[in-house]
Amino acid sequence: MSARAHPVDDDGEISPVERSSPRQANTPYVHKVEVPPKQNLFNEFMYTFKETFFHDDPLRHFKDQSKSKKLMLGIQSVFPVIEWGRKYNLKLFRGDLIAGLTIASLCIPQDIGYAKLASLDPKYGLYSSFVPPLVYACMGSSKDIAIGPVAVVSLLLGTLLRAEIDPNTNPNEYLRLAFTSTFFAGVTQAALGFFRLGFLIDFLSHAAVVGFMGGAAITIALQQLKGFLGINKFTKKTDIIAVLSSVISSAHHGWNWQTILISASFLIFLLISKFIGKRNKKLFWIPAIAPLVSVIISTFFVYITRADKKGVQIVKHLDKGLNPSSLRLIYFSGDYLLKGFRIGVVSGMVALTEAVAIGRTFAAMKDYQIDGNKEMVALGAMNVIGSMTSCYVSTGSFSRSAVNFMAGCQTAVSNIIMSIVVLLTLLFLTPLFKYTPNAILAAIIINAVIPLVDVNATILIFKIDKLDFVACMGAFFGVIFVSVEIGLLIAVGISFAKILLQVTRPRTAILGKIPGTSVYRNINQYPEATRIPGVLTIRVDSAIYFSNSNYVRERIQRWLTDEEEMVEAARLPRIQFLIIEMSPVTDIDTSGIHALEDLYKSLQKRDIQLVLANPGPPVINKLHVSHFADLIGHDKIFLTVAEAVDSCSPKLSDEV
Amino acid sequence: MSSRAHPVDGSPATDGGHVPMKPSPTRHKVGIPPKQNMFKDFMYTFKETFFHDDPLRDFKDQPKSKQFMLGLQSVFPVFDWGRNYTFKKFRGDLISGLTIASLCIPQDIGYAKLANLDPKYGLYSSFVPPLVYACMGSSRDIAIGPVAVVSLLLGTLLRAEIDPNTSPDEYLRLAFTATFFAGITEAALGFFRLGFLIDFLSHAAVVGFMGGAAITIALQQLKGFLGIKKFTKKTDIISVLESVFKAAHHGWNWQTILIGASFLTFLLTSKIIGKKSKKLFWVPAIAPLISVIVSTFFVYITRADKQGVQIVKHLDQGINPSSFHLIYFTGDNLAKGIRIGVVAGMVALTEAVAIGRTFAAMKDYQIDGNKEMVALGMMNVVGSMSSCYVATGSFSRSAVNFMAGCQTAVSNIIMSIVVLLTLLFLTPLFKYTPNAILAAIIINAVIPLIDIQAAILIFKVDKLDFIACIGAFFGVIFVSVEIGLLIAVSISFAKILLQVTRPRTAVLGNIPRTSVYRNIQQYPEATMVPGVLTIRVDSAIYFSNSNYVRERIQRWLHEEEEKVKAASLPRIQFLIIEMSPVTDIDTSGIHALEDLYKSLQKRDIQLILANPGPLVIGKLHLSHFADMLGQDNIYLTVADAVEACCPKLSNEV
């Protein structure tokens, strides 16, 4: 392999067609397109394995350490609390105390509402904000995430569970299936982390998540119309058609005006408080405590006026006391085991995606790193333990995490504070919620999910990437018009289809020389770039795989046919060289190599020389192993397009 | 946006001495391509996906009558090449047609049994479909008829639904229904220009799948080869071998084995002869027919059928009856027929298009894949209405067709005529043909499908391709044909996703005496610039890899900082990302870059982008990341970027 690189002197580039003879003064330096050192199969496999599963180099800290130090580092890796706990001080505690109390005031009303979303008794929502946060505080890495039930996972879990068991006719089986699902959600999450398969959740794209969350938010809000309007008979389905027809068919006699009065007025109150909190950063705590204040006032109001006797539905009895053990209630055999497993995997993955995204977001703000796989183990463990203590699936809550962050939390102790508050509530305060109207819970939930409809992000996605927008809308309408899990599948399907489409129909571009440089670029992007007579340079913007190899070959031939027509019409020199710029071709497979071979043979018959420029390490390696490099000639593979053109030009000069 | 392009003098950019005064640089902007509205973007993508071969090119600047003629010729290519037909061409087509007919007649009888259909349906399927294809198809070399793999696949899928022994009529009807919908599938794919979908079956997956199918077919033939009566219905190797050994004591018929083994030896010998001398290509082509004639005569003379040798028995005389009324258009069997038809149609299509392309490349003409699909679809639709089952291109017969000197699709017409004459007059002669000879012919025909050379080459070139190949192979052998197919497709897709999910990144260095920056692992002489870290990302940046790319870059940076500190070199102040392989970016990718930028800001390291492509720079502007980063931190080349960093470093010294 050889290429001639001419030094460009200060007088600027001499036009190739004007060069009368090669300059004798400088002996050209020959650059080879190097084949990287041959690595044996085992080394290659280990490299790929390491990059896929250990790309964050988790064992870095263990180097050059004593045995006892290594043991300590290992324990700290599993239980980060042992590390940050040693540096804990009163100043940190003050921030955590304030933050913990704040998110507790937010989570208690949300927990009661979200549990109803999952068709579970409200107490299970409170249980799920007591145990999991304690486990996470010991094992998790994020300093800012607030753990507990969240709207979307509650909706998803409720939908999937109700598809299997009717919670009204079989409440015990329903509850057991919920715990079973939570158990397997935890096992799934922990297994993904332990086996370092965390990259699987990267397959849910940001755009798909935005669409899915928006659709889920609207679905949840529509579900709340039952409580908001005081409707007794309501559809079990989640799609918008069924919900709206249920609402409209109840319009004449089913709506309760007292309920509407309560829910509408408090929703307005909540929205105003949120607006106030947004206008003034100092007053962030107002929207944080507004839900609890609403619950207190509305409960008192209902109690005073006895509105529950006039059709206003209330929470009724809330059991006092700590979480009972639910280990014996988990199904470990029979049909419900499989159902629980399936529901657990789906809800576990969604919960994981949400929590890891939240952890990463706030870690980026405070500039520390989150080990995704370690996070998964922590989240999995907390759900496994939760399933044994009457909890349902918990994960990170974005709204409460944001409040946690703004309240000045320092460590995961804020989760511990929150747990203690929930504990005290469970022990002493639950009777007070008896007269809480369902309407206020509906208002709180609607208020909580409105931010999930991220219109600004959607608009930005539309501007930047139309295919991402299609994925976003596919998820959104899938959730709204079909069901939550179908929407999720549509989101993932479109995201994968986008990758496959990009790879299947890669862009190709004709390159021209930018005047005054030795740089060749897309003539569409750089209108001043000029073509070299007799030479056609094409860049292929993708790896060449089985799914696009035929297209790439045919597209190149089409470019060539078009160029030949133009050249003939303009009486320019005949095209003698086809240069393919290979820098974006990051990989090639056997189908791709066959396509290049076919292209080479086809060009030979037309007396056009195929030249390759700048193949990368995997490509040049495979071209050699497959002997295509020998077929085309080693002297036809160049380091840069400029060198390739320089090599072709003297031949053209000879013809002039 | 601006960048400085310095003429490169004789000294390398890493010269540590005094920086000489340079002439006034020409400023080049990283261009944003002209803004196209959404409709044009959509039309471009639509056109490139479905019409990338520009089928309407020939219609430009033509009068109406000419356009009409071109349209007609597009649907029926026979009107195009038919006008140029000569007697000289006919001679070549006649010879090749007769040759492939002698090959297809015994194969047809055998393949029909592979699909659990009466042998006559194999002959029917070599009569009608080739005639339809000759009118509508573009390939001059492909030989149309039943083929081993599709017959096996069809038989397997049909038997999973209906037992051909207990319900032969329903089985037959389902076969015609499946053929009908195979044709519909193929024609629809072509008509709606969805031909690119079959590109999703990679070459490696096909090699593995075909090899596995060949072994499965050969094992199936042990029934006929050894004369076993009770044989498993399953296709996996465990069941087959179990069935064979269970029958070993009393089930094997030595007369059958004698016939099968001797004629298989004869066929293999003739194939070796044909391979040694190109002139004698016709020897392996006519060997199957000779084998049938000789073995039939032998059995007839010796009455071996009374001694346990199984024979074909009665073959109906006469032309294809209509089967239109037998196709299911309602009920459960309709859905089954559609499902089986789609799978069989896709596999048949893949094989035919691959064959068409192979021989078109040899003779240097182009095949329009989508048009081919319409032709193949139509021939199967018409075939399903005239008692045929799924036909497609046969590689072995196409190769013989090619070597025999065929000129046009008339060779298919000649073959059809020969089959027609056979159906009308010669079918009674096959009564005493032993099943063993059909087994031998089929084994002989499928051996070339086990392409060991290709598998070895795949292993050397691409290990992931090899995994797809082997996954398909063992899937077909140990599980079932359709599962093997699914495994092949899944591994192929997983390979793409893996490549995209874990892209390579590389640290770049300057190659001495040039302004070129390349992978320091590939070019050991490339040197790194103090204070600057240059990384190239070898993939588009999508949601599935954006987190990985960001973390990997940060890890590179961390490692370099450790090296720099250990060697007491200048602190890294600039991180340059070479973007030429980043052919696209989505919103997740842009978020990752934003996070990277913020993280670097906190460490007082400037992020610089070099050579973003048109799509990427367009999106960076729309998302305002280009503004956040600063337009002056986006350069045309890595060399420009490094040049821009040097003066700042010089100022600090």
mmCIF file with all atom_site columns, C-alpha atoms in Angstrom, chain A residues 170-242:
data_model
loop_
_atom_site.group_PDB
_atom_site.id
_atom_site.type_symbol
_atom_site.label_atom_id
_atom_site.label_alt_id
_atom_site.label_comp_id
_atom_site.label_asym_id
_atom_site.label_entity_id
_atom_site.label_seq_id
_atom_site.pdbx_PDB_ins_code
_atom_site.Cartn_x
_atom_site.Cartn_y
_atom_site.Cartn_z
_atom_site.occupancy
_atom_site.B_iso_or_equiv
_atom_site.pdbx_formal_charge
_atom_site.auth_seq_id
_atom_site.auth_comp_id
_atom_site.auth_asym_id
_atom_site.auth_atom_id
_atom_site.pdbx_PDB_model_num
ATOM 1  C CA . ASN A 1 170 ? -60.954 -11.581 43.946 1.00 0.00 ? 170 ASN A CA 1
ATOM 2  C CA . PRO A 1 171 ? -59.254 -8.989  46.152 1.00 0.00 ? 171 PRO A CA 1
ATOM 3  C CA . ASN A 1 172 ? -56.998 -11.490 47.894 1.00 0.00 ? 172 ASN A CA 1
ATOM 4  C CA . GLU A 1 173 ? -55.681 -13.066 44.708 1.00 0.00 ? 173 GLU A CA 1
ATOM 5  C CA . TYR A 1 174 ? -55.220 -9.616  43.229 1.00 0.00 ? 174 TYR A CA 1
ATOM 6  C CA . LEU A 1 175 ? -53.175 -8.504  46.203 1.00 0.00 ? 175 LEU A CA 1
ATOM 7  C CA . ARG A 1 176 ? -51.042 -11.614 46.126 1.00 0.00 ? 176 ARG A CA 1
ATOM 8  C CA . LEU A 1 177 ? -50.380 -11.162 42.435 1.00 0.00 ? 177 LEU A CA 1
ATOM 9  C CA . ALA A 1 178 ? -49.337 -7.571  43.111 1.00 0.00 ? 178 ALA A CA 1
ATOM 10 C CA . PHE A 1 179 ? -46.759 -8.736  45.644 1.00 0.00 ? 179 PHE A CA 1
ATOM 11 C CA . THR A 1 180 ? -45.594 -11.481 43.300 1.00 0.00 ? 180 THR A CA 1
ATOM 12 C CA . SER A 1 181 ? -45.142 -8.962  40.508 1.00 0.00 ? 181 SER A CA 1
ATOM 13 C CA . THR A 1 182 ? -43.244 -6.654  42.808 1.00 0.00 ? 182 THR A CA 1
ATOM 14 C CA . PHE A 1 183 ? -40.975 -9.495  43.838 1.00 0.00 ? 183 PHE A CA 1
ATOM 15 C CA . PHE A 1 184 ? -40.142 -10.376 40.257 1.00 0.00 ? 184 PHE A CA 1
ATOM 16 C CA . ALA A 1 185 ? -39.794 -6.737  39.289 1.00 0.00 ? 185 ALA A CA 1
ATOM 17 C CA . GLY A 1 186 ? -37.115 -6.538  41.950 1.00 0.00 ? 186 GLY A CA 1
ATOM 18 C CA . VAL A 1 187 ? -35.470 -9.759  40.864 1.00 0.00 ? 187 VAL A CA 1
ATOM 19 C CA . THR A 1 188 ? -35.436 -8.537  37.273 1.00 0.00 ? 188 THR A CA 1
ATOM 20 C CA . GLN A 1 189 ? -33.862 -5.248  38.223 1.00 0.00 ? 189 GLN A CA 1
ATOM 21 C CA . ALA A 1 190 ? -31.251 -6.809  40.475 1.00 0.00 ? 190 ALA A CA 1
ATOM 22 C CA . ALA A 1 191 ? -30.411 -9.444  37.882 1.00 0.00 ? 191 ALA A CA 1
ATOM 23 C CA . LEU A 1 192 ? -29.950 -6.834  35.175 1.00 0.00 ? 192 LEU A CA 1
ATOM 24 C CA . GLY A 1 193 ? -27.579 -4.974  37.436 1.00 0.00 ? 193 GLY A CA 1
ATOM 25 C CA . PHE A 1 194 ? -25.734 -8.016  38.696 1.00 0.00 ? 194 PHE A CA 1
ATOM 26 C CA . PHE A 1 195 ? -25.167 -9.445  35.232 1.00 0.00 ? 195 PHE A CA 1
ATOM 27 C CA . ARG A 1 196 ? -24.354 -5.965  33.997 1.00 0.00 ? 196 ARG A CA 1
ATOM 28 C CA . LEU A 1 197 ? -27.074 -5.925  31.362 1.00 0.00 ? 197 LEU A CA 1
ATOM 29 C CA . GLY A 1 198 ? -27.900 -2.346  32.157 1.00 0.00 ? 198 GLY A CA 1
ATOM 30 C CA . PHE A 1 199 ? -27.379 -1.245  28.590 1.00 0.00 ? 199 PHE A CA 1
ATOM 31 C CA . LEU A 1 200 ? -30.697 -2.885  27.724 1.00 0.00 ? 200 LEU A CA 1
ATOM 32 C CA . ILE A 1 201 ? -32.600 0.039   29.191 1.00 0.00 ? 201 ILE A CA 1
ATOM 33 C CA . ASP A 1 202 ? -30.729 2.380   26.895 1.00 0.00 ? 202 ASP A CA 1
ATOM 34 C CA . PHE A 1 203 ? -32.921 0.914   24.188 1.00 0.00 ? 203 PHE A CA 1
ATOM 35 C CA . LEU A 1 204 ? -35.776 3.083   25.375 1.00 0.00 ? 204 LEU A CA 1
ATOM 36 C CA . SER A 1 205 ? -34.990 6.349   23.675 1.00 0.00 ? 205 SER A CA 1
ATOM 37 C CA . HIS A 1 206 ? -35.542 9.749   25.167 1.00 0.00 ? 206 HIS A CA 1
ATOM 38 C CA . ALA A 1 207 ? -38.135 10.554  22.526 1.00 0.00 ? 207 ALA A CA 1
ATOM 39 C CA . ALA A 1 208 ? -40.003 7.317   23.158 1.00 0.00 ? 208 ALA A CA 1
ATOM 40 C CA . VAL A 1 209 ? -39.972 7.999   26.883 1.00 0.00 ? 209 VAL A CA 1
ATOM 41 C CA . VAL A 1 210 ? -41.298 11.531  26.378 1.00 0.00 ? 210 VAL A CA 1
ATOM 42 C CA . GLY A 1 211 ? -44.164 10.208  24.279 1.00 0.00 ? 211 GLY A CA 1
ATOM 43 C CA . PHE A 1 212 ? -44.865 7.301   26.572 1.00 0.00 ? 212 PHE A CA 1
ATOM 44 C CA . MET A 1 213 ? -44.882 9.476   29.678 1.00 0.00 ? 213 MET A CA 1
ATOM 45 C CA . GLY A 1 214 ? -47.112 12.044  28.023 1.00 0.00 ? 214 GLY A CA 1
ATOM 46 C CA . GLY A 1 215 ? -49.568 9.387   26.957 1.00 0.00 ? 215 GLY A CA 1
ATOM 47 C CA . ALA A 1 216 ? -49.480 7.771   30.371 1.00 0.00 ? 216 ALA A CA 1
ATOM 48 C CA . ALA A 1 217 ? -50.084 11.143  32.013 1.00 0.00 ? 217 ALA A CA 1
ATOM 49 C CA . ILE A 1 218 ? -53.166 11.783  29.911 1.00 0.00 ? 218 ILE A CA 1
ATOM 50 C CA . THR A 1 219 ? -54.397 8.270   30.559 1.00 0.00 ? 219 THR A CA 1
ATOM 51 C CA . ILE A 1 220 ? -53.929 8.760   34.293 1.00 0.00 ? 220 ILE A CA 1
ATOM 52 C CA . ALA A 1 221 ? -55.670 12.123  34.223 1.00 0.00 ? 221 ALA A CA 1
ATOM 53 C CA . LEU A 1 222 ? -58.610 10.626  32.350 1.00 0.00 ? 222 LEU A CA 1
ATOM 54 C CA . GLN A 1 223 ? -58.756 7.804   34.869 1.00 0.00 ? 223 GLN A CA 1
ATOM 55 C CA . GLN A 1 224 ? -59.084 10.424  37.592 1.00 0.00 ? 224 GLN A CA 1
ATOM 56 C CA . LEU A 1 225 ? -62.291 11.728  36.062 1.00 0.00 ? 225 LEU A CA 1
ATOM 57 C CA . LYS A 1 226 ? -63.958 8.936   38.015 1.00 0.00 ? 226 LYS A CA 1
ATOM 58 C CA . GLY A 1 227 ? -62.943 10.528  41.296 1.00 0.00 ? 227 GLY A CA 1
ATOM 59 C CA . PHE A 1 228 ? -63.047 14.058  39.958 1.00 0.00 ? 228 PHE A CA 1
ATOM 60 C CA . LEU A 1 229 ? -66.678 13.817  38.820 1.00 0.00 ? 229 LEU A CA 1
ATOM 61 C CA . GLY A 1 230 ? -67.803 11.313  41.433 1.00 0.00 ? 230 GLY A CA 1
ATOM 62 C CA . ILE A 1 231 ? -68.805 8.615   38.948 1.00 0.00 ? 231 ILE A CA 1
ATOM 63 C CA . ASN A 1 232 ? -69.668 5.216   40.400 1.00 0.00 ? 232 ASN A CA 1
ATOM 64 C CA . LYS A 1 233 ? -69.710 3.002   37.332 1.00 0.00 ? 233 LYS A CA 1
ATOM 65 C CA . PHE A 1 234 ? -66.543 3.471   35.341 1.00 0.00 ? 234 PHE A CA 1
ATOM 66 C CA . THR A 1 235 ? -64.803 1.479   32.613 1.00 0.00 ? 235 THR A CA 1
ATOM 67 C CA . LYS A 1 236 ? -61.943 -0.846  33.438 1.00 0.00 ? 236 LYS A CA 1
ATOM 68 C CA . LYS A 1 237 ? -60.163 -0.084  30.200 1.00 0.00 ? 237 LYS A CA 1
ATOM 69 C CA . THR A 1 238 ? -57.611 2.691   29.864 1.00 0.00 ? 238 THR A CA 1
ATOM 70 C CA . ASP A 1 239 ? -58.028 3.809   26.273 1.00 0.00 ? 239 ASP A CA 1
ATOM 71 C CA . ILE A 1 240 ? -59.458 7.247   25.648 1.00 0.00 ? 240 ILE A CA 1
ATOM 72 C CA . ILE A 1 241 ? -62.497 6.023   23.727 1.00 0.00 ? 241 ILE A CA 1
ATOM 73 C CA . ALA A 1 242 ? -63.694 3.786   26.539 1.00 0.00 ? 242 ALA A CA 1
#
